[in-house]
CSV table of N, CA and C in Angstrom, one decimal:
chain,number,residue,atom,x,y,z
A,1,MET,N,-101.8,29.6,-67.6
A,1,MET,CA,-100.4,30.0,-67.0
A,1,MET,C,-100.2,29.2,-65.7
A,2,ASP,N,-99.0,28.9,-65.5
A,2,ASP,CA,-98.6,28.0,-64.0
A,2,ASP,C,-98.6,29.4,-63.2
A,3,GLU,N,-99.5,29.4,-62.0
A,3,GLU,CA,-99.5,30.3,-61.2
A,3,GLU,C,-98.0,30.3,-60.2
A,4,GLN,N,-97.4,29.3,-60.2
A,4,GLN,CA,-96.2,29.1,-59.5
A,4,GLN,C,-95.2,30.0,-60.1
A,5,ALA,N,-95.3,30.0,-61.3
A,5,ALA,CA,-94.1,30.7,-62.2
A,5,ALA,C,-94.3,32.2,-62.1
A,6,ILE,N,-95.5,32.8,-61.8
A,6,ILE,CA,-95.9,34.1,-61.6
A,6,ILE,C,-95.5,34.8,-60.4
A,7,ALA,N,-94.6,35.7,-60.5
A,7,ALA,CA,-94.4,36.3,-59.3
A,7,ALA,C,-94.4,38.1,-59.6
A,8,THR,N,-95.1,38.7,-58.5
A,8,THR,CA,-95.4,40.0,-58.9
A,8,THR,C,-95.1,41.1,-57.9
A,9,ASN,N,-94.9,42.4,-58.0
A,9,ASN,CA,-94.6,43.3,-57.1
A,9,ASN,C,-93.4,43.1,-56.3
A,10,SER,N,-92.3,42.8,-56.9
A,10,SER,CA,-91.0,42.4,-56.1
A,10,SER,C,-90.6,43.8,-55.7
A,11,VAL,N,-90.3,44.0,-54.3
A,11,VAL,CA,-89.8,45.0,-53.7
A,11,VAL,C,-88.6,44.7,-52.8
A,12,THR,N,-87.5,45.3,-53.0
A,12,THR,CA,-86.3,44.9,-52.1
A,12,THR,C,-85.9,46.2,-51.3
A,13,THR,N,-85.5,45.8,-50.0
A,13,THR,CA,-84.9,46.9,-49.2
A,13,THR,C,-83.6,46.3,-48.6
A,14,THR,N,-82.7,47.1,-48.2
A,14,THR,CA,-81.5,46.8,-47.5
A,14,THR,C,-81.4,47.5,-46.2
A,15,THR,N,-81.2,46.8,-45.1
A,15,THR,CA,-80.9,47.5,-44.0
A,15,THR,C,-79.6,48.0,-43.9
A,16,ALA,N,-79.4,49.2,-43.6
A,16,ALA,CA,-78.0,50.0,-43.9
A,16,ALA,C,-77.0,49.3,-43.0
A,17,ASN,N,-76.0,48.9,-43.9
A,17,ASN,CA,-74.8,48.4,-43.4
A,17,ASN,C,-74.8,47.4,-42.4
A,18,THR,N,-75.8,46.7,-42.5
A,18,THR,CA,-75.9,45.6,-41.3
A,18,THR,C,-75.8,44.0,-42.0
A,19,GLY,N,-75.8,44.0,-43.2
A,19,GLY,CA,-75.8,42.7,-43.8
A,19,GLY,C,-76.9,42.0,-44.0
A,20,CYS,N,-78.1,42.5,-44.0
A,20,CYS,CA,-79.4,41.9,-44.1
A,20,CYS,C,-80.2,42.5,-45.3
A,21,LEU,N,-80.5,41.6,-46.1
A,21,LEU,CA,-81.4,42.1,-47.4
A,21,LEU,C,-82.9,41.6,-47.2
A,22,ILE,N,-83.7,42.3,-47.4
A,22,ILE,CA,-85.2,41.7,-47.4
A,22,ILE,C,-85.9,42.0,-48.7
A,23,SER,N,-86.5,41.2,-49.2
A,23,SER,CA,-87.4,41.3,-50.3
A,23,SER,C,-88.8,40.8,-50.3
A,24,GLU,N,-89.6,41.3,-51.0
A,24,GLU,CA,-91.0,40.8,-51.0
A,24,GLU,C,-91.4,40.4,-52.6
A,25,GLU,N,-92.1,39.1,-52.6
A,25,GLU,CA,-92.6,38.6,-53.7
A,25,GLU,C,-94.1,38.2,-53.6
A,26,TRP,N,-95.0,38.4,-54.6
A,26,TRP,CA,-96.3,38.0,-54.6
A,26,TRP,C,-96.6,36.8,-55.5
A,27,PHE,N,-97.2,35.8,-55.0
A,27,PHE,CA,-97.7,34.8,-55.8
A,27,PHE,C,-99.2,34.6,-55.6
A,28,GLY,N,-100.0,35.4,-56.4
A,28,GLY,CA,-101.3,35.4,-56.3
A,28,GLY,C,-101.8,36.3,-55.0
A,29,ARG,N,-102.4,35.6,-53.9
A,29,ARG,CA,-102.4,36.5,-52.7
A,29,ARG,C,-101.6,36.1,-51.6
A,30,THR,N,-100.7,35.2,-51.9
A,30,THR,CA,-99.5,34.9,-50.9
A,30,THR,C,-98.1,35.7,-51.1
A,31,VAL,N,-97.8,36.2,-50.0
A,31,VAL,CA,-96.7,37.0,-50.2
A,31,VAL,C,-95.5,36.3,-49.5
A,32,VAL,N,-94.4,36.3,-50.1
A,32,VAL,CA,-93.2,35.7,-49.7
A,32,VAL,C,-92.2,36.9,-49.3
A,33,VAL,N,-91.8,37.0,-48.0
A,33,VAL,CA,-90.8,37.9,-47.5
A,33,VAL,C,-89.6,37.1,-47.3
A,34,SER,N,-88.6,37.3,-48.1
A,34,SER,CA,-87.4,36.8,-48.0
A,34,SER,C,-86.2,37.6,-47.2
A,35,ALA,N,-85.4,37.0,-46.4
A,35,ALA,CA,-84.6,37.8,-45.7
A,35,ALA,C,-83.1,36.9,-46.1
A,36,SER,N,-81.8,37.6,-46.0
A,36,SER,CA,-80.7,36.9,-46.1
A,36,SER,C,-79.7,37.8,-45.3
A,37,GLY,N,-78.7,37.1,-44.9
A,37,GLY,CA,-77.7,37.7,-44.1
A,37,GLY,C,-77.9,37.3,-42.7
A,38,VAL,N,-77.9,38.4,-41.9
A,38,VAL,CA,-77.9,38.4,-40.4
A,38,VAL,C,-79.3,39.0,-40.0
A,39,VAL,N,-80.0,38.2,-39.1
A,39,VAL,CA,-81.3,38.8,-38.4
A,39,VAL,C,-81.1,38.7,-36.9
A,40,ASP,N,-80.8,40.0,-36.4
A,40,ASP,CA,-80.3,40.1,-35.1
A,40,ASP,C,-81.1,41.4,-34.6
A,41,MET,N,-80.6,41.9,-33.4
A,41,MET,CA,-81.4,43.0,-32.8
A,41,MET,C,-81.4,44.3,-33.7
A,42,LEU,N,-80.4,44.5,-34.5
A,42,LEU,CA,-80.2,45.7,-35.4
A,42,LEU,C,-81.0,45.5,-36.8
A,43,THR,N,-81.1,44.2,-37.1
A,43,THR,CA,-81.8,44.1,-38.3
A,43,THR,C,-83.3,43.6,-38.2
A,44,SER,N,-83.7,43.0,-37.1
A,44,SER,CA,-85.1,42.6,-37.0
A,44,SER,C,-86.1,43.5,-37.0
A,45,PRO,N,-86.0,44.7,-36.5
A,45,PRO,CA,-87.0,45.7,-36.7
A,45,PRO,C,-87.5,46.0,-38.2
A,46,GLN,N,-86.3,45.9,-39.1
A,46,GLN,CA,-86.5,46.0,-40.6
A,46,GLN,C,-87.3,44.9,-41.1
A,47,LEU,N,-87.1,43.7,-40.7
A,47,LEU,CA,-87.8,42.5,-41.0
A,47,LEU,C,-89.2,42.6,-40.5
A,48,GLU,N,-89.4,43.0,-39.4
A,48,GLU,CA,-90.7,43.1,-38.9
A,48,GLU,C,-91.4,44.4,-39.6
A,49,ALA,N,-90.9,45.3,-39.9
A,49,ALA,CA,-91.6,46.5,-40.5
A,49,ALA,C,-92.0,46.0,-42.1
A,50,SER,N,-91.1,45.1,-42.6
A,50,SER,CA,-91.4,44.6,-43.9
A,50,SER,C,-92.5,43.6,-44.0
A,51,ILE,N,-92.5,42.8,-43.1
A,51,ILE,CA,-93.7,41.9,-43.0
A,51,ILE,C,-95.0,42.6,-42.7
A,52,MET,N,-94.9,43.6,-41.6
A,52,MET,CA,-96.2,44.3,-41.5
A,52,MET,C,-96.8,45.2,-42.5
A,53,THR,N,-95.7,45.5,-43.4
A,53,THR,CA,-96.2,46.4,-44.6
A,53,THR,C,-96.7,45.4,-45.5
A,54,SER,N,-96.4,44.3,-45.6
A,54,SER,CA,-96.9,43.3,-46.5
A,54,SER,C,-98.2,42.7,-45.9
A,55,LEU,N,-98.6,42.6,-44.7
A,55,LEU,CA,-99.8,42.4,-44.0
A,55,LEU,C,-100.7,43.5,-44.2
A,56,ASP,N,-100.4,44.6,-44.3
A,56,ASP,CA,-101.3,45.7,-44.6
A,56,ASP,C,-101.9,45.7,-46.1
A,57,LYS,N,-101.3,44.8,-46.9
A,57,LYS,CA,-101.9,44.7,-48.3
A,57,LYS,C,-102.7,43.5,-48.4
A,58,ASN,N,-103.2,43.0,-47.2
A,58,ASN,CA,-104.2,42.0,-47.1
A,58,ASN,C,-104.0,40.8,-47.9
A,59,PRO,N,-102.9,40.2,-47.5
A,59,PRO,CA,-102.6,38.8,-48.3
A,59,PRO,C,-103.5,37.6,-47.6
A,60,ALA,N,-103.6,36.6,-48.4
A,60,ALA,CA,-104.3,35.3,-47.8
A,60,ALA,C,-103.2,34.6,-47.0
A,61,ALA,N,-101.9,34.6,-47.4
A,61,ALA,CA,-100.9,34.1,-46.7
A,61,ALA,C,-99.7,34.8,-46.8
A,62,VAL,N,-98.8,34.6,-45.6
A,62,VAL,CA,-97.4,35.1,-45.4
A,62,VAL,C,-96.6,34.1,-45.3
A,63,ILE,N,-95.4,34.0,-46.0
A,63,ILE,CA,-94.3,33.1,-45.9
A,63,ILE,C,-93.1,33.9,-45.8
A,64,VAL,N,-92.5,33.5,-44.5
A,64,VAL,CA,-91.1,34.2,-44.5
A,64,VAL,C,-90.0,33.2,-44.6
A,65,ASP,N,-89.3,33.5,-45.8
A,65,ASP,CA,-88.2,32.6,-46.3
A,65,ASP,C,-86.9,33.1,-45.7
A,66,MET,N,-86.3,32.1,-44.9
A,66,MET,CA,-85.2,32.5,-44.1
A,66,MET,C,-83.9,31.6,-44.7
A,67,THR,N,-84.1,31.0,-45.9
A,67,THR,CA,-83.3,30.0,-46.4
A,67,THR,C,-81.9,30.6,-46.5
A,68,GLU,N,-81.8,31.9,-46.8
A,68,GLU,CA,-80.5,32.5,-46.9
A,68,GLU,C,-79.9,33.3,-45.8
A,69,VAL,N,-80.6,33.0,-44.5
A,69,VAL,CA,-80.2,33.7,-43.3
A,69,VAL,C,-79.0,32.9,-42.8
A,70,GLU,N,-77.8,33.7,-42.4
A,70,GLU,CA,-76.8,33.0,-41.9
A,70,GLU,C,-76.5,33.0,-40.4
A,71,PHE,N,-77.4,33.9,-39.9
A,71,PHE,CA,-77.5,33.9,-38.2
A,71,PHE,C,-78.9,34.5,-38.0
A,72,LEU,N,-79.7,33.9,-37.0
A,72,LEU,CA,-80.8,34.1,-36.4
A,72,LEU,C,-80.7,34.3,-35.0
A,73,ALA,N,-80.8,35.6,-34.5
A,73,ALA,CA,-80.8,35.9,-33.0
A,73,ALA,C,-82.2,35.8,-32.4
A,74,SER,N,-82.3,35.9,-31.1
A,74,SER,CA,-83.7,35.8,-30.3
A,74,SER,C,-84.5,36.9,-30.7
A,75,ALA,N,-83.9,38.1,-31.0
A,75,ALA,CA,-84.8,39.2,-31.5
A,75,ALA,C,-85.5,38.9,-32.9
A,76,GLY,N,-84.8,38.2,-33.9
A,76,GLY,CA,-85.4,37.7,-34.9
A,76,GLY,C,-86.7,36.7,-34.7
A,77,MET,N,-86.2,35.9,-33.9
A,77,MET,CA,-87.4,34.6,-33.3
A,77,MET,C,-88.5,35.4,-32.9
A,78,GLY,N,-88.2,36.5,-32.0
A,78,GLY,CA,-89.4,37.3,-31.4
A,78,GLY,C,-90.4,38.0,-32.6
A,79,VAL,N,-89.6,38.3,-33.6
A,79,VAL,CA,-90.3,39.2,-34.7
A,79,VAL,C,-91.3,38.0,-35.3
A,80,LEU,N,-90.8,36.9,-35.5
A,80,LEU,CA,-91.6,35.8,-36.3
A,80,LEU,C,-92.8,35.5,-35.1
A,81,VAL,N,-92.7,35.4,-34.1
A,81,VAL,CA,-93.8,35.2,-33.1
A,81,VAL,C,-94.8,36.4,-33.2
A,82,ALA,N,-94.3,37.5,-33.1
A,82,ALA,CA,-95.1,38.6,-33.1
A,82,ALA,C,-95.9,39.0,-34.3
A,83,VAL,N,-95.3,38.8,-35.5
A,83,VAL,CA,-96.0,38.9,-36.7
A,83,VAL,C,-97.0,37.6,-37.1
A,84,ARG,N,-96.7,36.5,-36.5
A,84,ARG,CA,-97.6,35.4,-36.6
A,84,ARG,C,-99.0,35.8,-35.6
A,85,GLU,N,-98.7,36.3,-34.7
A,85,GLU,CA,-99.9,36.8,-33.8
A,85,GLU,C,-100.7,37.9,-34.4
A,86,HIS,N,-99.9,38.8,-34.9
A,86,HIS,CA,-100.6,40.0,-35.6
A,86,HIS,C,-101.3,39.5,-36.7
A,87,ALA,N,-101.0,38.6,-37.6
A,87,ALA,CA,-101.6,38.1,-38.7
A,87,ALA,C,-102.9,37.6,-38.6
A,88,GLY,N,-103.1,37.0,-37.4
A,88,GLY,CA,-104.2,36.4,-36.9
A,88,GLY,C,-104.7,35.0,-37.5
A,89,PRO,N,-105.7,34.3,-37.3
A,89,PRO,CA,-105.9,33.0,-37.6
A,89,PRO,C,-106.5,32.9,-39.1
A,90,ASP,N,-106.9,33.9,-39.7
A,90,ASP,CA,-107.5,34.1,-41.2
A,90,ASP,C,-106.3,34.1,-42.1
A,91,VAL,N,-105.2,34.5,-41.8
A,91,VAL,CA,-104.1,34.5,-42.8
A,91,VAL,C,-103.2,33.4,-42.4
A,92,GLY,N,-102.9,32.6,-43.6
A,92,GLY,CA,-101.9,31.6,-43.5
A,92,GLY,C,-100.6,32.2,-43.2
A,93,PHE,N,-99.8,31.2,-42.5
A,93,PHE,CA,-98.5,31.8,-42.0
A,93,PHE,C,-97.6,30.7,-42.0
A,94,GLY,N,-96.1,31.0,-42.7
A,94,GLY,CA,-95.3,29.8,-42.3
A,94,GLY,C,-94.0,30.5,-42.6
A,95,VAL,N,-92.9,29.8,-42.1
A,95,VAL,CA,-91.5,30.2,-42.1
A,95,VAL,C,-90.7,29.0,-42.7
A,96,VAL,N,-89.9,29.4,-43.9
A,96,VAL,CA,-89.1,28.5,-44.4
A,96,VAL,C,-87.8,28.7,-43.9
A,97,ALA,N,-87.2,27.5,-43.2
A,97,ALA,CA,-85.9,27.5,-42.5
A,97,ALA,C,-85.4,26.0,-42.5
A,98,SER,N,-84.2,26.0,-43.1
A,98,SER,CA,-83.6,24.5,-43.1
A,98,SER,C,-82.3,24.3,-42.6
A,99,GLY,N,-81.6,25.5,-42.5
A,99,GLY,CA,-80.1,25.2,-42.2
A,99,GLY,C,-80.0,25.4,-40.6
A,100,PRO,N,-78.8,24.9,-40.1
A,100,PRO,CA,-78.5,25.0,-38.9
A,100,PRO,C,-78.6,26.3,-38.1
A,101,ALA,N,-78.4,27.4,-39.0
A,101,ALA,CA,-78.4,28.7,-38.3
A,101,ALA,C,-79.8,29.2,-38.0
A,102,THR,N,-80.8,28.5,-38.8
A,102,THR,CA,-82.3,29.0,-38.6
A,102,THR,C,-83.1,27.9,-38.0
A,103,SER,N,-83.4,26.7,-38.7
A,103,SER,CA,-84.3,25.9,-38.1
A,103,SER,C,-84.0,25.1,-37.0
A,104,ARG,N,-82.6,25.0,-36.6
A,104,ARG,CA,-82.2,24.2,-35.4
A,104,ARG,C,-82.6,25.3,-34.1
A,105,PRO,N,-82.3,26.6,-34.1
A,105,PRO,CA,-82.8,27.3,-33.0
A,105,PRO,C,-84.1,27.4,-32.9
A,106,LEU,N,-85.1,27.6,-34.0
A,106,LEU,CA,-86.5,27.5,-33.8
A,106,LEU,C,-87.0,26.3,-33.2
A,107,LYS,N,-86.4,25.3,-33.6
A,107,LYS,CA,-86.8,23.8,-33.0
A,107,LYS,C,-86.5,23.7,-31.5
A,108,LEU,N,-85.3,24.4,-31.3
A,108,LEU,CA,-84.6,24.1,-29.9
A,108,LEU,C,-85.6,25.0,-28.9
A,109,VAL,N,-86.0,26.2,-29.2
A,109,VAL,CA,-86.7,26.9,-28.5
A,109,VAL,C,-88.4,26.7,-28.3
A,110,GLY,N,-88.7,25.8,-29.3
A,110,GLY,CA,-90.0,25.4,-29.4
A,110,GLY,C,-91.1,26.2,-30.3
A,111,LEU,N,-90.5,27.0,-31.3
A,111,LEU,CA,-91.2,27.8,-32.0
A,111,LEU,C,-91.7,27.3,-33.3
A,112,ALA,N,-91.0,26.0,-33.7
A,112,ALA,CA,-91.5,25.5,-34.9
A,112,ALA,C,-93.0,25.2,-35.2
A,113,GLU,N,-93.7,24.7,-34.1
A,113,GLU,CA,-95.1,24.4,-34.3
A,113,GLU,C,-96.0,25.8,-34.3
A,114,ILE,N,-95.4,26.6,-33.4
A,114,ILE,CA,-96.2,28.0,-33.2
A,114,ILE,C,-96.2,28.9,-34.5
A,115,ILE,N,-95.1,28.8,-35.3
A,115,ILE,CA,-94.9,29.7,-36.4
A,115,ILE,C,-95.3,28.8,-37.6
A,116,GLY,N,-95.2,27.5,-37.7
A,116,GLY,CA,-95.3,26.8,-39.0
A,116,GLY,C,-93.9,26.7,-39.7
A,117,LEU,N,-93.0,25.7,-39.4
A,117,LEU,CA,-91.7,25.7,-39.9
A,117,LEU,C,-91.7,24.8,-40.9
A,118,TYR,N,-91.3,25.1,-42.2
A,118,TYR,CA,-91.0,24.4,-43.5
A,118,TYR,C,-89.8,24.3,-43.9
A,119,SER,N,-89.3,23.1,-44.6
A,119,SER,CA,-87.9,23.1,-45.1
A,119,SER,C,-87.7,23.7,-46.4
A,120,THR,N,-88.8,23.7,-47.2
A,120,THR,CA,-88.7,24.5,-48.4
A,120,THR,C,-89.8,25.5,-48.9
A,121,LEU,N,-89.5,26.4,-49.8
A,121,LEU,CA,-90.6,27.3,-50.1
A,121,LEU,C,-91.8,26.6,-50.8
A,122,ASP,N,-91.4,25.5,-51.5
A,122,ASP,CA,-92.6,25.0,-52.3
A,122,ASP,C,-93.5,24.2,-51.2
A,123,GLU,N,-92.9,23.6,-50.1
A,123,GLU,CA,-93.7,23.0,-48.9
A,123,GLU,C,-94.5,24.0,-48.2
A,124,ALA,N,-94.0,25.0,-48.1
A,124,ALA,CA,-94.6,26.2,-47.3
A,124,ALA,C,-95.8,26.7,-48.1
A,125,ARG,N,-95.6,27.0,-49.4
A,125,ARG,CA,-96.6,27.4,-50.3
A,125,ARG,C,-97.6,26.3,-50.5
A,126,ALA,N,-97.4,25.0,-50.6
A,126,ALA,CA,-98.4,24.2,-50.6
A,126,ALA,C,-99.2,24.0,-49.4
A,127,ALA,N,-98.5,24.2,-48.1
A,127,ALA,CA,-99.4,24.3,-46.9
A,127,ALA,C,-100.3,25.4,-46.5
A,128,VAL,N,-99.6,26.6,-46.8
A,128,VAL,CA,-100.3,27.8,-46.4
A,128,VAL,C,-100.7,28.7,-47.6
A,129,GLY,N,-100.3,28.6,-48.7
A,129,GLY,CA,-100.7,29.5,-49.8
A,129,GLY,C,-101.9,29.0,-50.4
A,130,GLU,N,-102.3,29.9,-51.4
A,130,GLU,CA,-103.5,29.6,-52.2
A,130,GLU,C,-103.4,28.5,-53.1
């Protein structure tokens, strides 16, 4: 079977009335935490909690997919740096962001290299996944 076609343990949570949806999908030992909508000071704690919960499950790699994020505030960028540091060197880590609302600010503030920025989920999985 094609491992890329198999996703398990999908969990979805919504941050109350803030316009941010967060979901988790597993591909082998790689977890993809996807966010959509707005990631700001109100919603970034939920994103951080979701990623930390995923890290507690001992993944080999964590990918944060921000393809559907419409607005990324500095609080959200701070979460990405914090969870990257928390994951440690033994856990692969990457962020998928390709739009002007996400990849541009991450590049402008110099975080692209620190967090591992990728344009597509396939690119991120090839780089940090199993």
